[in-house]
Amino acid sequence: MDIAINLIGGLGLFLYGMSLMGDGLQKSAGDKLKKIVELLTSNIIIGVFVGALVTAVIQSSSATTVMVVGFVNAGIMQLSQAIGVIMGANIGTTVTAQLVSFNLDGLAPITLGIGIVLYLFASNGKIKNIAEILLGFGILFTGMEFMKDAVEPLAEFKGFTDALISFGQRPLLGLLLGIGITAIVQSSSASMGILIALAAQGIIPLSSALPILYGQNIGTCVTSLISSVGANRNAKRAAIMHLLFNIIGTVIFLIFLNKPIIAIVTKIDPSDVARQLANTHTLFNIVSVIILLPFAKFIVKLSMMIIPEGMEEKKEETYLDERILETPSIAFGNTVKETLKMANLSKECLNNSMNGFLNKSQKYIDKTIENEKSIKNLQINLLSYLLKLSKTSITTELVEDVDNLFNTINDLKRIGDHCENISELAEIAIQKDAEISEDGVKEIYEMYEKVKQNCEDIINVIKDKDTTIANKIIHTEEQVNKIEKSIRRNHIYRLNNDDCKIDAGILYLDLITNLERISDHCANVAKRVLN
């Protein structure tokens, strides 16, 4: 019982340390990580490098493949790109195993001490991120030592050691054990840590450990398979590709490469079984990628055969996928993309509402109402997603960006509200057959063109944070305010001279008020960029 408790405690520290180190690395990488993922093209080799780099940063191949499933589900990534990233993720995950296989007992307390001092006394966000990396590193190795100490008494239980040794003669059982352990702990790095702890104490020989190691590579696919439940067909195929890659690699190694790999790692490090295991893990994934990379298209086709085309419920494409929250900087980038959809809808909503008013068209009024409903739904989904994102491990800079986007989304929603008001004015104009004077129509067009330009410009401001365009919006907003004041004066003059009817005049004033407020909300978005 004591062995189990100590092993679970060590495993908990290991997982927490890995998570903390990954969070610190993510925060330090920030936008760089986002740019790395944006490098993705149809070039599969670039995808392999990206997958390896991202996994090395976030310290989890499962998290990377879950993120890939999210990208495919959102339509951001094609299957031909996903297969490269999945292959690379398997290489990136070997970093943790390599780290823990070294005997760094004396280094863990030092990194913990330095990390704690930096975290407590540093005010700079970047230094705090480095502190998190050091703390995670120290806790990771402390957990590893706990696991080594926990399993040490098992060496005295002959039945246990004989059972482990038997896996060398019964590789299928070892394979199933590896799959089971990894599926339970949801981390191939953690299950690899347990295996290395057993090897470091001399409890399990290399020949018996290898089938378990191969099984761990298959077991790590469980996370991505679970994450694909409820996703579209392509996302399911991405998860299946991950499983296929690891199964095919395992079959190749078990049948053809097991003896050669034992010979190679034993020659590299004859006496240290922990190092032999870590090197096997690395070689397994690198060699599997080299062998299977030329057949990537066939793996994609095979996944499409397993998940064939068929009737499926049409889902509205969205960039908001909770799987991508594993990497906050990328999740935020996708939120901006979804916000751009909202900004484009707001512009479309303005044009439809004005066409409804100026042309007295019920068709455009109905379109405006549809636009406004879509804008409202986007606002609800975006704010909910941003709330979840704000609860993840995000940098101080990203906190500010998230706050700004919250306000921008609300401004876009208010633009939709004012467009709905204009459509209601259009309906009243149709019911009362209200006619606006020719001069009044010209003034409306002049103001509308300025407001429409601002609605178009905020799209680029949201996308690129372009300060030049932001300043242009502020300038245009000042012009809109002047035009509004001029229109009001001219309208009063026309009313006094009976050139405009009272009913039409009220609608006219309400219209220019809504247009001016739309321009105000555009200016709010621009000011956030300038500030």
mmCIF file of N, CA and C in Angstrom, residues 6-7 59 72 95 98 105 147 169 192 267 276 284 286 288 295 305 316 326 347 408 413 424 431 444 453 455 487 493:
data_model
loop_
_atom_site.group_PDB
_atom_site.id
_atom_site.type_symbol
_atom_site.label_atom_id
_atom_site.label_comp_id
_atom_site.label_asym_id
_atom_site.label_seq_id
_atom_site.Cartn_x
_atom_site.Cartn_y
_atom_site.Cartn_z
ATOM 1 N N ASN A 6 3.111 6.172 -2.469
ATOM 2 C CA ASN A 6 4.302 6.942 -2.840
ATOM 3 C C ASN A 6 4.435 7.087 -4.360
ATOM 4 N N LEU A 7 4.056 6.015 -5.082
ATOM 5 C CA LEU A 7 4.121 6.059 -6.548
ATOM 6 C C LEU A 7 3.121 7.071 -7.105
ATOM 7 N N GLN A 59 5.065 20.356 -23.828
ATOM 8 C CA GLN A 59 5.415 19.172 -23.030
ATOM 9 C C GLN A 59 4.347 18.076 -23.062
ATOM 10 N N VAL A 72 -8.365 21.006 -37.247
ATOM 11 C CA VAL A 72 -9.041 20.348 -38.373
ATOM 12 C C VAL A 72 -10.547 20.548 -38.261
ATOM 13 N N VAL A 95 11.431 14.524 -25.658
ATOM 14 C CA VAL A 95 12.276 15.443 -24.889
ATOM 15 C C VAL A 95 12.155 15.168 -23.390
ATOM 16 N N GLN A 98 13.917 11.996 -22.346
ATOM 17 C CA GLN A 98 15.365 12.190 -22.348
ATOM 18 C C GLN A 98 15.807 12.931 -21.087
ATOM 19 N N ASP A 105 19.802 14.319 -9.772
ATOM 20 C CA ASP A 105 19.284 14.456 -8.400
ATOM 21 C C ASP A 105 19.676 15.784 -7.755
ATOM 22 N N MET A 147 9.107 8.525 -7.487
ATOM 23 C CA MET A 147 8.710 7.282 -8.158
ATOM 24 C C MET A 147 9.813 6.235 -8.076
ATOM 25 N N GLN A 169 9.171 -12.257 -23.347
ATOM 26 C CA GLN A 169 8.760 -13.438 -24.106
ATOM 27 C C GLN A 169 7.307 -13.316 -24.603
ATOM 28 N N MET A 192 5.952 6.855 -19.328
ATOM 29 C CA MET A 192 7.373 6.627 -19.647
ATOM 30 C C MET A 192 8.220 6.873 -18.402
ATOM 31 N N LYS A 267 24.789 -0.344 -27.276
ATOM 32 C CA LYS A 267 26.137 0.097 -27.652
ATOM 33 C C LYS A 267 26.372 1.552 -27.248
ATOM 34 N N GLN A 276 18.997 3.792 -21.977
ATOM 35 C CA GLN A 276 18.691 2.939 -23.130
ATOM 36 C C GLN A 276 17.217 3.081 -23.531
ATOM 37 N N PHE A 284 12.651 5.264 -31.796
ATOM 38 C CA PHE A 284 11.368 4.717 -32.274
ATOM 39 C C PHE A 284 10.587 5.783 -33.045
ATOM 40 N N ILE A 286 11.635 8.861 -34.220
ATOM 41 C CA ILE A 286 12.336 9.449 -35.364
ATOM 42 C C ILE A 286 12.335 8.480 -36.554
ATOM 43 N N SER A 288 10.320 5.942 -37.084
ATOM 44 C CA SER A 288 8.934 5.766 -37.565
ATOM 45 C C SER A 288 8.547 6.883 -38.518
ATOM 46 N N PHE A 295 4.808 7.671 -46.929
ATOM 47 C CA PHE A 295 3.496 7.024 -47.078
ATOM 48 C C PHE A 295 2.385 7.823 -46.383
ATOM 49 N N MET A 305 -10.934 6.010 -45.392
ATOM 50 C CA MET A 305 -11.666 4.754 -45.608
ATOM 51 C C MET A 305 -12.337 4.301 -44.301
ATOM 52 N N GLU A 316 -21.992 24.882 -38.503
ATOM 53 C CA GLU A 316 -21.445 26.182 -38.869
ATOM 54 C C GLU A 316 -19.964 26.217 -38.481
ATOM 55 N N GLU A 326 -5.497 24.589 -25.113
ATOM 56 C CA GLU A 326 -4.242 24.039 -24.594
ATOM 57 C C GLU A 326 -3.081 24.994 -24.867
ATOM 58 N N LYS A 347 -20.611 45.058 -40.740
ATOM 59 C CA LYS A 347 -20.567 45.906 -41.952
ATOM 60 C C LYS A 347 -21.727 45.551 -42.884
ATOM 61 N N THR A 408 -14.168 45.106 -27.673
ATOM 62 C CA THR A 408 -14.363 45.215 -29.118
ATOM 63 C C THR A 408 -15.581 44.409 -29.560
ATOM 64 N N LYS A 413 -21.303 44.271 -31.291
ATOM 65 C CA LYS A 413 -22.701 43.923 -30.991
ATOM 66 C C LYS A 413 -23.576 45.180 -30.982
ATOM 67 N N GLU A 424 -35.844 49.004 -38.116
ATOM 68 C CA GLU A 424 -37.161 49.310 -37.542
ATOM 69 C C GLU A 424 -37.689 50.648 -38.046
ATOM 70 N N GLN A 431 -44.556 51.697 -43.613
ATOM 71 C CA GLN A 431 -45.941 51.731 -43.135
ATOM 72 C C GLN A 431 -46.581 53.100 -43.346
ATOM 73 N N ILE A 444 -27.889 62.172 -46.041
ATOM 74 C CA ILE A 444 -27.808 60.828 -45.457
ATOM 75 C C ILE A 444 -26.712 60.014 -46.156
ATOM 76 N N GLN A 453 -17.305 53.504 -44.346
ATOM 77 C CA GLN A 453 -15.848 53.427 -44.452
ATOM 78 C C GLN A 453 -15.224 53.033 -43.111
ATOM 79 N N CYS A 455 -16.697 51.274 -40.756
ATOM 80 C CA CYS A 455 -17.018 49.862 -40.511
ATOM 81 C C CYS A 455 -16.093 48.928 -41.300
ATOM 82 N N ILE A 487 -26.246 68.445 -40.522
ATOM 83 C CA ILE A 487 -27.524 67.872 -40.976
ATOM 84 C C ILE A 487 -28.673 68.337 -40.082
ATOM 85 N N TYR A 493 -33.949 73.904 -40.602
ATOM 86 C CA TYR A 493 -34.245 74.933 -41.609
ATOM 87 C C TYR A 493 -35.330 74.440 -42.565
#
